[in-house]
PDB file of C-alpha atoms in Angstrom:
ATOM      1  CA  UNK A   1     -11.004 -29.728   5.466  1.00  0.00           C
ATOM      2  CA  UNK A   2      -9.481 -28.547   8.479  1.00  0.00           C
ATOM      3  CA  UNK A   3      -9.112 -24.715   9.467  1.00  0.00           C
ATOM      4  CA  UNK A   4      -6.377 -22.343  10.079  1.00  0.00           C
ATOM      5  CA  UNK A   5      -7.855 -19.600  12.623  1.00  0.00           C
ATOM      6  CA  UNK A   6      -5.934 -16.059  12.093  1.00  0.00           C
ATOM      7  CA  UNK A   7      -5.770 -13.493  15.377  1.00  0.00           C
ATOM      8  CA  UNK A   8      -3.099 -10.122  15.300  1.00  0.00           C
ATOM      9  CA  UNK A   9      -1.272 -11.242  18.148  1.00  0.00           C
ATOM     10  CA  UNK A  10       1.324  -7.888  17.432  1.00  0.00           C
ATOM     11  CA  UNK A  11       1.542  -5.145  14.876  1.00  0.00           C
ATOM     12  CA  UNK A  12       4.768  -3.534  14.302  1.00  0.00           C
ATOM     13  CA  UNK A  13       4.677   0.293  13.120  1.00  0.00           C
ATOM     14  CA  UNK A  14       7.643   1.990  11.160  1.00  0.00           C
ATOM     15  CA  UNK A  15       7.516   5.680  11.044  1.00  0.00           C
ATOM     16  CA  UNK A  16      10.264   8.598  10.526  1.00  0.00           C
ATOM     17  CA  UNK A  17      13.016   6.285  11.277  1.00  0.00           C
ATOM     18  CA  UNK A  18      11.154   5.011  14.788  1.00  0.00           C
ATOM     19  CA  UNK A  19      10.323   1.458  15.463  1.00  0.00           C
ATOM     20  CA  UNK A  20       6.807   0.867  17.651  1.00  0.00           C
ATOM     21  CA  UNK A  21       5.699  -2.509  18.640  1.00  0.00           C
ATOM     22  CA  UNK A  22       2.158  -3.200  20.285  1.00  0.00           C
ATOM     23  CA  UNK A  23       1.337  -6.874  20.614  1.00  0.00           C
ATOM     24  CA  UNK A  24      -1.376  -8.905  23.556  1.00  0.00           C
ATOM     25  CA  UNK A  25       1.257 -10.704  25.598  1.00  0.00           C
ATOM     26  CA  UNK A  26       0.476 -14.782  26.409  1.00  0.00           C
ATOM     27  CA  UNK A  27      -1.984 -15.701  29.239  1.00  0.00           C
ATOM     28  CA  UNK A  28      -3.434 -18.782  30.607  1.00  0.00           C
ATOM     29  CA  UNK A  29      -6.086 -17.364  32.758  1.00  0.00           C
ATOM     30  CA  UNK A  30      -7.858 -13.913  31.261  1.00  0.00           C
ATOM     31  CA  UNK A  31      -8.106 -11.225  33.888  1.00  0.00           C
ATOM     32  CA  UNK A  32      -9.206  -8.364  32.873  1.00  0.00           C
ATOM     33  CA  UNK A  33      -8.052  -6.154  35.411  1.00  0.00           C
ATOM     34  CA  UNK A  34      -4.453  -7.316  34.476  1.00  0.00           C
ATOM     35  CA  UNK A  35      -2.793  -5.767  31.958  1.00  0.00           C
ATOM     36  CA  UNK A  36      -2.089  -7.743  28.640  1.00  0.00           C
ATOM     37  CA  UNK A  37      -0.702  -4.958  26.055  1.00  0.00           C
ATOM     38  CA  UNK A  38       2.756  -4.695  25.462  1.00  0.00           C
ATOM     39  CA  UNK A  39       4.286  -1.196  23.850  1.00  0.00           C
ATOM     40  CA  UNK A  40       7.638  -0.937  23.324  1.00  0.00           C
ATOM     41  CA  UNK A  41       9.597   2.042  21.324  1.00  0.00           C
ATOM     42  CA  UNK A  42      12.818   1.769  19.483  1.00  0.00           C
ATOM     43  CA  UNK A  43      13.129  -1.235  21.539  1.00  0.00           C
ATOM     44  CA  UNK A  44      12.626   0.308  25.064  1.00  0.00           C
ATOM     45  CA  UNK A  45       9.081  -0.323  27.019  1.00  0.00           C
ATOM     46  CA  UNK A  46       6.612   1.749  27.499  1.00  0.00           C
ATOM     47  CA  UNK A  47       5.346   2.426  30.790  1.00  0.00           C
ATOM     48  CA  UNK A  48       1.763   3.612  29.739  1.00  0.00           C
ATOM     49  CA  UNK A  49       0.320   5.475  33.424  1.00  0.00           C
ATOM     50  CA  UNK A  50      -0.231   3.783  36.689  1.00  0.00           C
ATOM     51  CA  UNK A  51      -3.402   4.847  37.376  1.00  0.00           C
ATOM     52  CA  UNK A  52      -5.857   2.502  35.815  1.00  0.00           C
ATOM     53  CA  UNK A  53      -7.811   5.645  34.205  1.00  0.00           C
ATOM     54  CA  UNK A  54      -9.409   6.111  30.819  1.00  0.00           C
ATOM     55  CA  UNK A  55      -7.664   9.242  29.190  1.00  0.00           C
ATOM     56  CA  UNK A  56      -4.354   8.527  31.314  1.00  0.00           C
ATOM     57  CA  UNK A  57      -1.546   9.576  28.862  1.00  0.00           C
ATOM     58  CA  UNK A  58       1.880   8.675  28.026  1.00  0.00           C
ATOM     59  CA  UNK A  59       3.780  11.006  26.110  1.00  0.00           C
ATOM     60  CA  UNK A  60       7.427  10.455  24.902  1.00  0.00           C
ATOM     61  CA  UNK A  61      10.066  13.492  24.964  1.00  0.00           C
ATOM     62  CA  UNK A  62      11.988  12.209  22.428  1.00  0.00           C
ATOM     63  CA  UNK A  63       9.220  11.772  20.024  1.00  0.00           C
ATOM     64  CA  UNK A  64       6.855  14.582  20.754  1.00  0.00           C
ATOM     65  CA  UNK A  65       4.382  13.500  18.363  1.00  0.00           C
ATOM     66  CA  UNK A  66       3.231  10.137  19.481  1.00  0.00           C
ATOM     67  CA  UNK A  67       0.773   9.711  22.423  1.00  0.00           C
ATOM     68  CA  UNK A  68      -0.292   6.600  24.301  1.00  0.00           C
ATOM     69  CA  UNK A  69      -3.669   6.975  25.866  1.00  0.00           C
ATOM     70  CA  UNK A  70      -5.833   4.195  28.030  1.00  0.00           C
ATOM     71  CA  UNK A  71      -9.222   4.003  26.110  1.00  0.00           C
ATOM     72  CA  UNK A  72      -9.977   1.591  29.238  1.00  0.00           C
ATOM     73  CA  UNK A  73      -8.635   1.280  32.257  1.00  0.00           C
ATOM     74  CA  UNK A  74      -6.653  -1.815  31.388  1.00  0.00           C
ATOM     75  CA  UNK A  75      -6.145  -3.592  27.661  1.00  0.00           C
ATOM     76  CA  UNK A  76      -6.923  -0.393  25.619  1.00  0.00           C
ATOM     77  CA  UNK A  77      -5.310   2.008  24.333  1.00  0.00           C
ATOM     78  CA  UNK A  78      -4.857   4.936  21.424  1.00  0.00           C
ATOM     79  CA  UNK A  79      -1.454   4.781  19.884  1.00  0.00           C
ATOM     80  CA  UNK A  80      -1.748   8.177  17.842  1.00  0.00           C
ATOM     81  CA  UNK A  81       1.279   9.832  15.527  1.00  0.00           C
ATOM     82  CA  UNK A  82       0.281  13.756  15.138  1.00  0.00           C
ATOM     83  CA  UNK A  83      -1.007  14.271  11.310  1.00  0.00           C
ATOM     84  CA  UNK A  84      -0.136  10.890  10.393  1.00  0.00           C
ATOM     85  CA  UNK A  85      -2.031   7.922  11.816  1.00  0.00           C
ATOM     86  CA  UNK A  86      -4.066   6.461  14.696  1.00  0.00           C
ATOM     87  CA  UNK A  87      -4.289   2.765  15.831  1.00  0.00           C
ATOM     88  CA  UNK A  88      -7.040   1.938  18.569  1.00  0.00           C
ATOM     89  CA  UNK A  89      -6.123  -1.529  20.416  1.00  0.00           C
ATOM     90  CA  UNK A  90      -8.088  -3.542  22.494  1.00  0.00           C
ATOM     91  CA  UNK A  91      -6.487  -6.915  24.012  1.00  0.00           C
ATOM     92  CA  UNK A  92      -9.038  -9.396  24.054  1.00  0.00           C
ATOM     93  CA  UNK A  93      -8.600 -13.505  24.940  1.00  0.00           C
ATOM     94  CA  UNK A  94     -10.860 -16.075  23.414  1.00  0.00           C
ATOM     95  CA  UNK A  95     -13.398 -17.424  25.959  1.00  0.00           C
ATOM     96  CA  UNK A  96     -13.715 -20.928  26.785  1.00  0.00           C
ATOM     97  CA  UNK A  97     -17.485 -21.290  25.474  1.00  0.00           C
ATOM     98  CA  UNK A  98     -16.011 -19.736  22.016  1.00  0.00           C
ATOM     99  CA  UNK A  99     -13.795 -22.301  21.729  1.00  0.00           C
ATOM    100  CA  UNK A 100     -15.751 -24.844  22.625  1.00  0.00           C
ATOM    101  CA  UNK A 101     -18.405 -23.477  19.734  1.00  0.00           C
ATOM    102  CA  UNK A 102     -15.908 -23.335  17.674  1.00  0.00           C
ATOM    103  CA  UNK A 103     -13.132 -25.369  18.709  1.00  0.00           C
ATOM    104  CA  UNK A 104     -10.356 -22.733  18.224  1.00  0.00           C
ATOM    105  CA  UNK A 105      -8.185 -25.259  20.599  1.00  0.00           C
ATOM    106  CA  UNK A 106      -7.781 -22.386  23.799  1.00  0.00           C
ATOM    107  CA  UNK A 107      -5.696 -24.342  25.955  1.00  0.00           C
ATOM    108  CA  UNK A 108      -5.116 -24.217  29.939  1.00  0.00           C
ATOM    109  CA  UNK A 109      -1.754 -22.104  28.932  1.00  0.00           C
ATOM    110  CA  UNK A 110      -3.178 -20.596  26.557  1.00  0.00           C
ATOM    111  CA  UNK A 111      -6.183 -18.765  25.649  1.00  0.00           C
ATOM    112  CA  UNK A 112      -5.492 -17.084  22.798  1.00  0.00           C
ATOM    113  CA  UNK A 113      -4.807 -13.682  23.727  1.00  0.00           C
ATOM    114  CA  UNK A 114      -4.630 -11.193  20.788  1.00  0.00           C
ATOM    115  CA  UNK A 115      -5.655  -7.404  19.320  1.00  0.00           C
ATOM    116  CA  UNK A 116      -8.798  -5.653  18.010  1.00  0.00           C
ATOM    117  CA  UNK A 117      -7.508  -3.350  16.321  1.00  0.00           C
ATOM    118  CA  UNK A 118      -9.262  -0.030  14.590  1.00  0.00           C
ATOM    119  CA  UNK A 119      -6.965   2.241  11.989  1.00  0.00           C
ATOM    120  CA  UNK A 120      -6.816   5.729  10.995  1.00  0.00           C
ATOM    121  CA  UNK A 121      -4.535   7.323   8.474  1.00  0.00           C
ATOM    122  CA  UNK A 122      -4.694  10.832   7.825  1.00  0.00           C
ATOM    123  CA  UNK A 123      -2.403  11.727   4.670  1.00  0.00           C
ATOM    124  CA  UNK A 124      -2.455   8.522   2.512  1.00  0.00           C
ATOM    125  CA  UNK A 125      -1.841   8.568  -1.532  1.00  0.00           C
ATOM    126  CA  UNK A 126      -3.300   5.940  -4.132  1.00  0.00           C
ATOM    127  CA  UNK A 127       0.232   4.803  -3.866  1.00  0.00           C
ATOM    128  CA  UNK A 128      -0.763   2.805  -0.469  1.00  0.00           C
ATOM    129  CA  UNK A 129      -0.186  -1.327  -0.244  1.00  0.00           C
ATOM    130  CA  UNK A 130      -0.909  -4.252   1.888  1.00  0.00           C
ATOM    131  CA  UNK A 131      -3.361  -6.513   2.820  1.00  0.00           C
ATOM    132  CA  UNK A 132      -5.296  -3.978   4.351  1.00  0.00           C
ATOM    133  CA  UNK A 133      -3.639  -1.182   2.878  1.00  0.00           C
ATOM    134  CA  UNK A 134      -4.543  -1.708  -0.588  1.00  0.00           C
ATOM    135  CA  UNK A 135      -8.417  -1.496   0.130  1.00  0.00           C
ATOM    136  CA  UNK A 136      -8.099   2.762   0.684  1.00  0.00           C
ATOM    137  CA  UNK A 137      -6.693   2.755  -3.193  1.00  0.00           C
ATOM    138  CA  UNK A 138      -9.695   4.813  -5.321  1.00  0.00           C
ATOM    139  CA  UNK A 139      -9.226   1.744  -7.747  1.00  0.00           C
ATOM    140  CA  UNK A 140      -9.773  -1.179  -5.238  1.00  0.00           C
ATOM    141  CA  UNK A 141     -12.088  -3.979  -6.506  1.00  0.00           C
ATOM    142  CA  UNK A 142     -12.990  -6.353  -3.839  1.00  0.00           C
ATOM    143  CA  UNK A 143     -12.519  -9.715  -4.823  1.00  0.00           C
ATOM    144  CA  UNK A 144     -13.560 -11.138  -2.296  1.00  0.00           C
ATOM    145  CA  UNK A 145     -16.404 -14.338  -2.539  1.00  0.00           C
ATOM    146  CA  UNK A 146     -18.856 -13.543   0.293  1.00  0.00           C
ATOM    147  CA  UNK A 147     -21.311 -16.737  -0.152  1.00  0.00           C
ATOM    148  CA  UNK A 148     -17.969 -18.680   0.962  1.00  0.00           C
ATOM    149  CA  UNK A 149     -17.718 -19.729   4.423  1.00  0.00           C
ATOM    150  CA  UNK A 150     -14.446 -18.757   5.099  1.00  0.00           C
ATOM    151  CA  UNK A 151     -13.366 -15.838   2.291  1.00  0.00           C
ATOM    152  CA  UNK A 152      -9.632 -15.833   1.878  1.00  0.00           C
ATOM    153  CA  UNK A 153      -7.138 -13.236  -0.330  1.00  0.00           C
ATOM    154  CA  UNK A 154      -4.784 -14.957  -1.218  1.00  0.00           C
ATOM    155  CA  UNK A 155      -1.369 -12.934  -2.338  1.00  0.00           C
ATOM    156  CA  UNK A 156       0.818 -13.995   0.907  1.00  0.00           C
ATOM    157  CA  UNK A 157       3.897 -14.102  -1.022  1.00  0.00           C
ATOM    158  CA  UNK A 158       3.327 -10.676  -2.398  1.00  0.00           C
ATOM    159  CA  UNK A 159       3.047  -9.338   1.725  1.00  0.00           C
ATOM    160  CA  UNK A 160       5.230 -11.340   3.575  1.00  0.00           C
ATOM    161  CA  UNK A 161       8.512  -9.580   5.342  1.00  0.00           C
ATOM    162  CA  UNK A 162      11.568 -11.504   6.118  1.00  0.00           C
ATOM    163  CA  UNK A 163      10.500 -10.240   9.995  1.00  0.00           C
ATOM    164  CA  UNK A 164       7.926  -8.191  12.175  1.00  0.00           C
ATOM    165  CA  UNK A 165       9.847  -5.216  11.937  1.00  0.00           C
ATOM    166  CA  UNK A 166      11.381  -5.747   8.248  1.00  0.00           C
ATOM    167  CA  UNK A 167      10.143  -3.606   5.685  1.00  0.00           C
ATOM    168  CA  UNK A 168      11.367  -5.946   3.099  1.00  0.00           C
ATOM    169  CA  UNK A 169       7.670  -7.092   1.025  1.00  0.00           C
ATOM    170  CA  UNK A 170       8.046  -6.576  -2.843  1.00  0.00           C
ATOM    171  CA  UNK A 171       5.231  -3.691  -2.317  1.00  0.00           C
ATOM    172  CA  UNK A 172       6.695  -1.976   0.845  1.00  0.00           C
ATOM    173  CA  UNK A 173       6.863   1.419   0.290  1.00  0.00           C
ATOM    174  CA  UNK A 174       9.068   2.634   3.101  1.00  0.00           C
ATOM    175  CA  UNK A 175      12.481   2.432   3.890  1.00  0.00           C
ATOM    176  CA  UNK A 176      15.656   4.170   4.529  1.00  0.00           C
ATOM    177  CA  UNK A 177      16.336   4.530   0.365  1.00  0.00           C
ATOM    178  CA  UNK A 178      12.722   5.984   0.457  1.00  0.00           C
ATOM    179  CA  UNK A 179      13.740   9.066   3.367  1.00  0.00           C
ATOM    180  CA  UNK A 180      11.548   7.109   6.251  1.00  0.00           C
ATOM    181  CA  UNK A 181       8.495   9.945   5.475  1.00  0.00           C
ATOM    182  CA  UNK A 182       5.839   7.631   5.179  1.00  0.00           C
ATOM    183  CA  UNK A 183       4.447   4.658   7.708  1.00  0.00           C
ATOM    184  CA  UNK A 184       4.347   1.130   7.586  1.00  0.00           C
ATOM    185  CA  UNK A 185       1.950  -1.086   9.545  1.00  0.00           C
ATOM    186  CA  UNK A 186       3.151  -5.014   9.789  1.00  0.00           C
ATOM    187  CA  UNK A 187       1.101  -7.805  11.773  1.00  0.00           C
ATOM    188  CA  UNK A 188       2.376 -11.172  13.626  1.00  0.00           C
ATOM    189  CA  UNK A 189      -0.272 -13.269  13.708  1.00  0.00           C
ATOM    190  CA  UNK A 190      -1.558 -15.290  16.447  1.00  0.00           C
ATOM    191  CA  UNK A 191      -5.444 -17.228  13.075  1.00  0.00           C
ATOM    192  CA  UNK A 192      -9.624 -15.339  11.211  1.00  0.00           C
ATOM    193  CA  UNK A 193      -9.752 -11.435  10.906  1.00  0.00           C
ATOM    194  CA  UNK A 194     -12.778  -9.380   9.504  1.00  0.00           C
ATOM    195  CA  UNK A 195     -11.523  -6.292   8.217  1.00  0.00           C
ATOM    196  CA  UNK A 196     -14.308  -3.695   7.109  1.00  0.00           C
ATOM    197  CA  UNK A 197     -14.426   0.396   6.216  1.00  0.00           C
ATOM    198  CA  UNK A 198     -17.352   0.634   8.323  1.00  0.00           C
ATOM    199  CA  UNK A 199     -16.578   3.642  10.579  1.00  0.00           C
ATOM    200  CA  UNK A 200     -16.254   7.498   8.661  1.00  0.00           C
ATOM    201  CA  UNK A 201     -12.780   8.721   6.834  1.00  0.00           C
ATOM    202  CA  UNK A 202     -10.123   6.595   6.241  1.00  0.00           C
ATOM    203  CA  UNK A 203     -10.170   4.019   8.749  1.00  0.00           C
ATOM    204  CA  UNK A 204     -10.371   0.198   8.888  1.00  0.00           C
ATOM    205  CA  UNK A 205     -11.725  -2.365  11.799  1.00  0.00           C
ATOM    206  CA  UNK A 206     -10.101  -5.553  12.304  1.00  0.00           C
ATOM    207  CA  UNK A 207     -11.397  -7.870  14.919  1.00  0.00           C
ATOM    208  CA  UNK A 208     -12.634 -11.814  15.433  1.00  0.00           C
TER     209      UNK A 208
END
């Protein structure tokens, strides 16, 4: 049986009315002094600070509440919505000897850049859906077969959206007929992600 290897290439977040993309743009060669995220918001870029610091900050003035800090001083940052969530994203390629372990199929054009990404939600309800949304419900059951080598869901047609940015699933719970006061977190996938509630509060890890 063949394999289907799952990365987050992008996430696309939805919140009061504003449209944020963060996604690892496509490299041949990994440098890691070269800078691989991409942020745009409402469809313009942002320009996260020149100075390859940790803590440098971008700020928007026309959304007061979001900040943009470097965790690193290149592929890292904190994408972080006042009283309503936090997303901590690391762009990260996958090496040559990984592939060759593993034979993910990294190519010379290619080498699979994608995120790690870390969550934080600060005001959710029992109300909440998603592949990784559902797991913070008080009534979750994990279904999940852990003796199997490569554990799977299931339920795609349940949380697919017509697009990245398309809050259109048959569980979304956000939307313009909904008054845009909640937040929606969509991914574009690049292949396998392990998801776990292993850090404090309300938070989820995914990485490879």
């Amino acid at each position: 049986m063949s394999r289907d290897f799952t990365w987050i290439q992008a996430i696309a977040v939805l919140f009061d009315g504003h449209r944020l993309y963060l996604g690892a743009r496509k490299t041949g060669t990994w440098d890691d002094a070269v800078e691989h995220l991409d942020i745009t918001l409402d469809g313009e870029h942002v320009y996260l600070p020149a100075d390859l610091i940790e803590g440098a900050k971008w700020t928007s003035s026309r959304v007061p509440e979001l900040a943009v800090p470097r965790t690193k001083a290149t592929n890292g940052v904190l994408v972080a919505v006042a009283g309503k969530f936090s997303v901590r994203a690391n762009a990260v390629p996958i090496t040559g000897e990984e592939s060759r372990v593993h034979r993910y199929g990294v190519t010379a054009d290619d080498c699979l850049a994608h995120l790690e990404l870390a969550f934080k939600f600060d005001a959710l309800t029992d109300d909440v859906h998603g592949v990784v949304g559902q797991t913070y419900r008080s009534d979750y059951v994990n279904h999940f077969d852990v003796r199997a080598s490569m554990p799977t869901m299931g339920g795609d047609a349940t949380f697919t959206t017509s697009s990245l940015f398309a809050a259109d699933c048959s569980v979304a719970r956000y939307g313009v007929s909904r008054g845009n006061d909640g937040a929606a977190v969509q991914s574009e996938l690049a292949g396998t992600v392990t998801c776990a509630s292993g850090m404090d509060g309300k938070r989820v890890m995914c990485k490879k």
